[in-house]
Short mmCIF file of C-alpha atoms in Angstrom, two decimals:
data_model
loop_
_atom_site.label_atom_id
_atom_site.label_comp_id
_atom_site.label_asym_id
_atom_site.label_seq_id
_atom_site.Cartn_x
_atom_site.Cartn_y
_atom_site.Cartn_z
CA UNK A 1 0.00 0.00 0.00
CA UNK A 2 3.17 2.27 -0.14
CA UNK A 3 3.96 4.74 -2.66
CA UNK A 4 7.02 5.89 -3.60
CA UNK A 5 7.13 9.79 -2.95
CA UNK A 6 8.01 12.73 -5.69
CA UNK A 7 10.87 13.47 -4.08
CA UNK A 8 12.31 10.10 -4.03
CA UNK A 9 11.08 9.22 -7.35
CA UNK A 10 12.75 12.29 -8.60
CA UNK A 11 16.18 10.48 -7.50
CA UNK A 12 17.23 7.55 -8.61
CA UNK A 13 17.64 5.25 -4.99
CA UNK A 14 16.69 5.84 -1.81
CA UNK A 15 20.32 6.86 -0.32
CA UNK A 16 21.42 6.73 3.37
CA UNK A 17 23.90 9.32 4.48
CA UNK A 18 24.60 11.01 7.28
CA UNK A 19 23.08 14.02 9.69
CA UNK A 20 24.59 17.43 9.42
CA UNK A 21 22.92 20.81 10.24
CA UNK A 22 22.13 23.12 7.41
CA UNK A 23 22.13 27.09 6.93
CA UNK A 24 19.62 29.19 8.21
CA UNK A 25 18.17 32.65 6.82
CA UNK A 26 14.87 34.06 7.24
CA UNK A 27 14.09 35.73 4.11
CA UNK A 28 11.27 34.95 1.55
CA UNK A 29 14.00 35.49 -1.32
CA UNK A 30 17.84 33.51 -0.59
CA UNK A 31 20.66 35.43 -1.21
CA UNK A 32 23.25 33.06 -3.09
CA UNK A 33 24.20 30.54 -0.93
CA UNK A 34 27.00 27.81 -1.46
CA UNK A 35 25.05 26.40 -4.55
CA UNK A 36 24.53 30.21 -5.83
CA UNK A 37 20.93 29.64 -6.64
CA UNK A 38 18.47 32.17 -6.08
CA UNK A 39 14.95 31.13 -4.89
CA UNK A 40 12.20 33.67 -4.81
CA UNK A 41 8.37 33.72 -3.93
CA UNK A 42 5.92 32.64 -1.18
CA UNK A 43 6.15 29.40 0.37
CA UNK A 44 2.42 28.78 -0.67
CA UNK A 45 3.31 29.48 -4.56
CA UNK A 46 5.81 27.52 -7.01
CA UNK A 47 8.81 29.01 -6.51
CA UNK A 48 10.82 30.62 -9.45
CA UNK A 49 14.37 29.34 -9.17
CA UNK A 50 17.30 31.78 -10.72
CA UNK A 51 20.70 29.41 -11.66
CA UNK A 52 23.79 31.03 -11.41
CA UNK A 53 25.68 30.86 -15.35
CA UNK A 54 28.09 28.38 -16.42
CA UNK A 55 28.68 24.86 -15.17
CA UNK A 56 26.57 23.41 -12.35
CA UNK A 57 28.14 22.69 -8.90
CA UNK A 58 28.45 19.35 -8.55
CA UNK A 59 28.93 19.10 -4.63
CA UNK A 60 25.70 18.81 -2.54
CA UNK A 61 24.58 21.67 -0.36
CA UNK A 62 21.77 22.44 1.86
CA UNK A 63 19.73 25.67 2.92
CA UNK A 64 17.15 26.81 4.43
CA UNK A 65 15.14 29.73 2.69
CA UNK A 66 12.04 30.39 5.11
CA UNK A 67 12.12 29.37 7.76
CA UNK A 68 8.36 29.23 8.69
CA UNK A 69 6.81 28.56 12.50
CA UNK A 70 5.86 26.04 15.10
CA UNK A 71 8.21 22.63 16.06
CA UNK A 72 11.35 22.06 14.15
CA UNK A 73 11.16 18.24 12.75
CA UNK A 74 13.43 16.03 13.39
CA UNK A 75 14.30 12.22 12.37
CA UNK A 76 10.96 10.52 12.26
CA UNK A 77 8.49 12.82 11.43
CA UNK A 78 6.29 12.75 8.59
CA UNK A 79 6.07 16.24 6.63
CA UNK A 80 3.40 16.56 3.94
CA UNK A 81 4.90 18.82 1.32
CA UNK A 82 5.66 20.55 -1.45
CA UNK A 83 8.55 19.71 -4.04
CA UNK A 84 9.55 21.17 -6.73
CA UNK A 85 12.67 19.14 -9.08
CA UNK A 86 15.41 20.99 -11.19
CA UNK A 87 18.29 19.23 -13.24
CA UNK A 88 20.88 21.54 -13.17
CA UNK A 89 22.91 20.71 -16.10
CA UNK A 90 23.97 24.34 -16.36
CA UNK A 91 22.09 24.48 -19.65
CA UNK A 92 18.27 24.48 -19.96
CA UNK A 93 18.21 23.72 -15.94
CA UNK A 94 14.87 21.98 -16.52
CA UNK A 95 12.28 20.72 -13.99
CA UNK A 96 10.97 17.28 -14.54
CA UNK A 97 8.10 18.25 -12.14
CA UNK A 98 6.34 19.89 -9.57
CA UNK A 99 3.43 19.36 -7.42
CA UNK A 100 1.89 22.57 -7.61
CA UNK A 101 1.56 21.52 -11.53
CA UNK A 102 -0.57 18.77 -10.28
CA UNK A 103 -2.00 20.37 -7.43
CA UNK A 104 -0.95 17.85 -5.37
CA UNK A 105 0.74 17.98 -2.03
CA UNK A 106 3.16 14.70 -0.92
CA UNK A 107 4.45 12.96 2.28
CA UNK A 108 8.05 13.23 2.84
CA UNK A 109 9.55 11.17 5.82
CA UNK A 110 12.36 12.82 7.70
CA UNK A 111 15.52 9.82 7.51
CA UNK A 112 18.92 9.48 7.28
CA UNK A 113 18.22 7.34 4.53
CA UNK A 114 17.71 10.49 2.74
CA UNK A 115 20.50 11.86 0.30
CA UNK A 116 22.72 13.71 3.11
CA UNK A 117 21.96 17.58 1.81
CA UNK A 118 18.18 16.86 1.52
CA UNK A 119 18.29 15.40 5.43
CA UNK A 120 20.39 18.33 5.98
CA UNK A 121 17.69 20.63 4.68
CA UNK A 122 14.53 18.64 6.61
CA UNK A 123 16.25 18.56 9.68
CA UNK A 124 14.88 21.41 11.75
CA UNK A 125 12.15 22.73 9.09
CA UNK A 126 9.09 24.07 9.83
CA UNK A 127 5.92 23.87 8.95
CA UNK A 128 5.50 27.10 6.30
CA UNK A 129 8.93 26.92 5.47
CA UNK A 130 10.77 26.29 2.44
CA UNK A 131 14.21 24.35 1.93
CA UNK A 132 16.61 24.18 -0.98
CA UNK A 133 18.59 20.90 -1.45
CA UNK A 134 21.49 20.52 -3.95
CA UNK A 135 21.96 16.36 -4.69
CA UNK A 136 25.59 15.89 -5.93
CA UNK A 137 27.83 12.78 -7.21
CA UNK A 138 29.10 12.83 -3.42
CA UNK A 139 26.31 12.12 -2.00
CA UNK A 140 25.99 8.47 -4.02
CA UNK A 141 27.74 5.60 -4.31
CA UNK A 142 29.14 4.44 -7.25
CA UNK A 143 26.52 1.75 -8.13
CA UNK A 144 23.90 4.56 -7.57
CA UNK A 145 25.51 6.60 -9.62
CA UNK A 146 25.69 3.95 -12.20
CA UNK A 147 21.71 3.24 -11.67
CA UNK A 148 21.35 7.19 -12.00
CA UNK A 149 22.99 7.30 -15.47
CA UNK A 150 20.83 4.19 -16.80
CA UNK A 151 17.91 5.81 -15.72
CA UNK A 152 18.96 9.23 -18.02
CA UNK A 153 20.88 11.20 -15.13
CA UNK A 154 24.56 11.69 -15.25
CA UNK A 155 25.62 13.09 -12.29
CA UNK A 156 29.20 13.72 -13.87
CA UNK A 157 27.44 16.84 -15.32
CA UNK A 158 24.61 17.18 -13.43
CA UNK A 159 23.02 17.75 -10.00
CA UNK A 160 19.26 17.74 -9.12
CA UNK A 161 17.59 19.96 -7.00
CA UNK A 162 15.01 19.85 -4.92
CA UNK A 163 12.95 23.04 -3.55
CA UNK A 164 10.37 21.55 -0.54
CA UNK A 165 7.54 23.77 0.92
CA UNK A 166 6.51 22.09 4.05
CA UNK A 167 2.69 22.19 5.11
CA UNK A 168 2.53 20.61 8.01
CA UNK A 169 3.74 17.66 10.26
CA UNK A 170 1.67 15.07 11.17
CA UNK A 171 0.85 13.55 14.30
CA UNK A 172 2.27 10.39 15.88
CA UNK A 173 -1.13 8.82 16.40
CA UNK A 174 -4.64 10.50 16.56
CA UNK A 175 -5.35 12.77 19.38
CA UNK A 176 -8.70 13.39 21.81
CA UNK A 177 -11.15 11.85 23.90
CA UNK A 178 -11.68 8.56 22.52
CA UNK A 179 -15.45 6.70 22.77
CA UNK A 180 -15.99 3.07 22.67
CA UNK A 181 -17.25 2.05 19.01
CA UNK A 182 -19.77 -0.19 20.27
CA UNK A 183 -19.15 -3.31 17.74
CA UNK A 184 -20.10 -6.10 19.55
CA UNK A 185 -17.30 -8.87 19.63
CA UNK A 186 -14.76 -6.29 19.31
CA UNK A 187 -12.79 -4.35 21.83
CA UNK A 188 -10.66 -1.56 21.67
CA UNK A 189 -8.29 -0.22 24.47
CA UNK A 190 -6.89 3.45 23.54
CA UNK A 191 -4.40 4.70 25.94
CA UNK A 192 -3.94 8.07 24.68
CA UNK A 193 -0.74 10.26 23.83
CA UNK A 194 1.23 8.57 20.68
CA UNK A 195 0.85 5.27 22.34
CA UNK A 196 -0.71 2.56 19.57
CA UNK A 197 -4.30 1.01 20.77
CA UNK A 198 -5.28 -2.38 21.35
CA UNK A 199 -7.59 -4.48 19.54
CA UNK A 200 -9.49 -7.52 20.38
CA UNK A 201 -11.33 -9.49 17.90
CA UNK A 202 -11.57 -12.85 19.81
CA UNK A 203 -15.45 -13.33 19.82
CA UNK A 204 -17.87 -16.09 19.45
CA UNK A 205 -20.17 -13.23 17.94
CA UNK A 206 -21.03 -13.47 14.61
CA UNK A 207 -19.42 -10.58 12.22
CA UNK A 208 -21.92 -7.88 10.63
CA UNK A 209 -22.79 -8.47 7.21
CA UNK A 210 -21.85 -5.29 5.43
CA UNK A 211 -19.34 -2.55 6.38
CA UNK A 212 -19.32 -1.28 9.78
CA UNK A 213 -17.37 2.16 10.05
CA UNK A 214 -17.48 3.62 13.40
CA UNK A 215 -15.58 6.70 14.50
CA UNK A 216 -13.54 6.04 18.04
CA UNK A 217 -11.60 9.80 17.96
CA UNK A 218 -13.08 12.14 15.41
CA UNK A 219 -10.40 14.57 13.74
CA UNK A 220 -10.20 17.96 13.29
CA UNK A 221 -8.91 18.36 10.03
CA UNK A 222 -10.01 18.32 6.24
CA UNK A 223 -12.29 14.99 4.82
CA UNK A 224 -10.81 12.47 2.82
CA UNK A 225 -11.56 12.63 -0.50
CA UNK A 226 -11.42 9.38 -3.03
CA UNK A 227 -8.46 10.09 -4.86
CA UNK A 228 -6.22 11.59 -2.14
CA UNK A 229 -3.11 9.70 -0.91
CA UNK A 230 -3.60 8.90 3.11
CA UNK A 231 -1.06 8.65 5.85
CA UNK A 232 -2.23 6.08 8.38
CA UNK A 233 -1.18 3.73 11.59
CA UNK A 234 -3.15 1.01 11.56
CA UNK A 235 -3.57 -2.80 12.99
CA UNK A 236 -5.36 -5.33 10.88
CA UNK A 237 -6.87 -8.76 12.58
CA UNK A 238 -9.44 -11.49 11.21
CA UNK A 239 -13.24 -11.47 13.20
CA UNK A 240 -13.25 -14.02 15.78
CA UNK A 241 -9.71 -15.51 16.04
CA UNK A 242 -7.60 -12.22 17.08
CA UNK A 243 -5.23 -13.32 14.63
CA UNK A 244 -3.49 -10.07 13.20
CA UNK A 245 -2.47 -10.17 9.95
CA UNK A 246 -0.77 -6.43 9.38
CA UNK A 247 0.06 -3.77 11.87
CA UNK A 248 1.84 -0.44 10.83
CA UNK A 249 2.64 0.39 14.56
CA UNK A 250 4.75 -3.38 14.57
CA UNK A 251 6.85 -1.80 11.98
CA UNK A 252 7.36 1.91 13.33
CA UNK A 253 6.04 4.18 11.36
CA UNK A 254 3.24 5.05 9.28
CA UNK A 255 2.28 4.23 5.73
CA UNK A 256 0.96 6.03 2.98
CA UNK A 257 -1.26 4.35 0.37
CA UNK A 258 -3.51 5.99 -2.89
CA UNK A 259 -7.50 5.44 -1.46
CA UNK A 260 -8.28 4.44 -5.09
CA UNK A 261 -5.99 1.61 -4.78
CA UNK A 262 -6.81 -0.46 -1.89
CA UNK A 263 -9.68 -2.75 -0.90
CA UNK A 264 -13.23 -1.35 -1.48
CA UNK A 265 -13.81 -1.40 2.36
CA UNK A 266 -10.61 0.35 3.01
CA UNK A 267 -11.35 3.14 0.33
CA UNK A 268 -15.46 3.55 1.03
CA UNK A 269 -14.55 3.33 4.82
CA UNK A 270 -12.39 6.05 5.03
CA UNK A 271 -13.51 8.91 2.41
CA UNK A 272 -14.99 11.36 4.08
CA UNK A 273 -12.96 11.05 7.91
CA UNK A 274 -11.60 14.19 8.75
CA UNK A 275 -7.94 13.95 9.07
CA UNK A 276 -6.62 13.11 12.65
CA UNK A 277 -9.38 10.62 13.43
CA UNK A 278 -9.22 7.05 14.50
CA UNK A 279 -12.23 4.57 13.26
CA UNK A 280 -12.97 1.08 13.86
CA UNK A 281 -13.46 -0.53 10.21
CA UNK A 282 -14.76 -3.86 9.93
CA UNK A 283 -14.99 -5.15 6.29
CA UNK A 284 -16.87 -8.37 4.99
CA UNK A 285 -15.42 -10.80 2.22
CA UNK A 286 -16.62 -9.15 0.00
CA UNK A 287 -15.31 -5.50 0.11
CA UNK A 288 -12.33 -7.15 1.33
CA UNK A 289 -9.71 -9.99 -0.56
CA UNK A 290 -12.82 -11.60 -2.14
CA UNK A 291 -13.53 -15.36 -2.36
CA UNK A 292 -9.62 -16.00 -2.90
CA UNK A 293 -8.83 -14.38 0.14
CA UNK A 294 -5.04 -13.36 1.01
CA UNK A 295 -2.59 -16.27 1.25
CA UNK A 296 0.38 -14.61 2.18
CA UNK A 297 -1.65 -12.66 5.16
CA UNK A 298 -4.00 -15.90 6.32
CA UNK A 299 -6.97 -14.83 5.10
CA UNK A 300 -9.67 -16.85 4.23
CA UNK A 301 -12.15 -15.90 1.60
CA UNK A 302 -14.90 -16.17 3.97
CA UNK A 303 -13.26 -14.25 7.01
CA UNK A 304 -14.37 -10.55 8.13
CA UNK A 305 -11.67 -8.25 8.39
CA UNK A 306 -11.36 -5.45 11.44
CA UNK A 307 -8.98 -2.80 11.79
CA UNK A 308 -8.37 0.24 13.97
CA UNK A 309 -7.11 3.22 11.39
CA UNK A 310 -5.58 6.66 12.40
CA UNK A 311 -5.69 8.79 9.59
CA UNK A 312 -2.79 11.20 9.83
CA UNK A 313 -2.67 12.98 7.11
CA UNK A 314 -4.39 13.14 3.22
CA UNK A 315 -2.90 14.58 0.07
#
């Protein structure tokens, strides 16, 4: 249910590298930093992006051009951004994309796995803020480089770059009073803070018939719409055994998946929850894996599927 973000795609690996602590300034327009590049405009607009002339610099850099409000993030925190891509080839410069072409915000997760100058950058954004990241030939190995240049990227001659307008950051799990959902044969323990909850599905009840959606913490934030991309914890178990088959808080960290691409009780259960709620969702065979079922997960064709979502974020 993953997808592989803009920024990432715009790359050609996911790299791992090392922290560092990037430049500061405050303005709306950067003077020429290290890189030289000028960035200019609101960090609500596409920004227009000045190169300096003749050959690009092909050693990575990082810099921070607002520097917007509220908690710096740090290693682990989701952002939902923003990006806009340059090749700087010191020629036409040209940008392979941008999500204010498509309207589109994105979820960026803040990890040394990162290229090093782009981690650099995240480190200590904020949410209205805007970053610059320069990604060099040093901050790749030589078999990425090598996968770089097969995929149309030379980094011998060029550098990407990578202007990110955070949003927001999203919360660790979903906040508020919680209520109990009331599905018989289930229970749910929620013990507040970021702490995952607890669910129960060992029951000698039988499992409703249709789709059951019932709201435990209700959000405060915008509905999910169908074709949005949603950032969710979640823990997934089969009606009546308590077996779980899928738990996003067993791995540490959230995932993202398109709500047009999942199972129809997943993507007609959640449209419409405001961001920052948790629901109960329990799905029948039907709007589930079908009369095949899920092999790999044990599930049966015939078994009802329950599963306690946070939705963090939607974009």
């Amino acid at each position: 249910m993953r997808r592989r973000t803009a920024v990432l795609a715009a790359l050609p690996l996911i790299f791992a590298a090392a922290c560092g602590t990037a430049q500061k300034t405050d303005s709306g327009a950067a003077p020429a930093g290290s890189s030289g590049i000028k960035v200019a405009g609101q960090a609500d607009q596409k920004p227009t992006v000045t190169f300096p002339s003749g050959k690009p610099q092909l050693t990575s850099s990082s810099q921070k051009i607002i520097e917007g409000n509220g908690t710096p993030a740090k290693d682990g925190d989701v952002l939902t951004a923003k990006v806009t891509v340059y090749n700087w080839d010191g020629k036409d410069n040209k940008s392979p994309g941008s999500d204010y072409d498509q309207n589109k915000s994105e979820f960026v997760t803040v990890s040394s796995q990162l290229p090093k100058a782009l981690h650099e950058a995240l480190v200590g954004s904020k949410p209205g803020g805007r970053v610059l990241a320069v990604i060099a030939k040093d901050n790749l190995t030589e078999d990425q480089l090598a996968s770089a240049k097969q995929q149309g990227t030379d980094f011998t001659t060029t550098s990407q770059v990578l202007v990110v307008d955070v949003l927001s950051a999203a919360a660790k799990a979903a906040q508020g009073t919680a209520t109990d959902p009331g599905v018989e044969g289930v229970k749910l323990v929620n013990p507040g803070g970021d702490k995952a909850p607890t669910l129960t599905t060992k029951t000698n009840a039988k499992p409703p018939k249709g789709l059951v959606v019932k709201t435990v913490i209700e959000g405060k934030g915008p509905k999910v719409t169908a074709d949005q991309m949603v950032l969710a914890h979640y823990t997934g178990k089969i009606w009546g055994t308590d077996k779980q088959f899928d738990s996003s808080w067993e791995r540490g960290e959230p995932t993202t998946f398109a709500l047009n691409q999942v199972v129809k009780g997943w993507s007609q259960g959640l449209t419409g929850v405001p961001v920052g709620s948790r629901v109960l969702i329990t799905i029948p065979p039907d709007l589930g894996y079908g009369k095949e079922g899920n092999a790999q997960g044990g599930i049966k064709g015939t078994d009802t599927l329950v599963f306690v979502v946070d939705v963090l974020g939607a974009a």
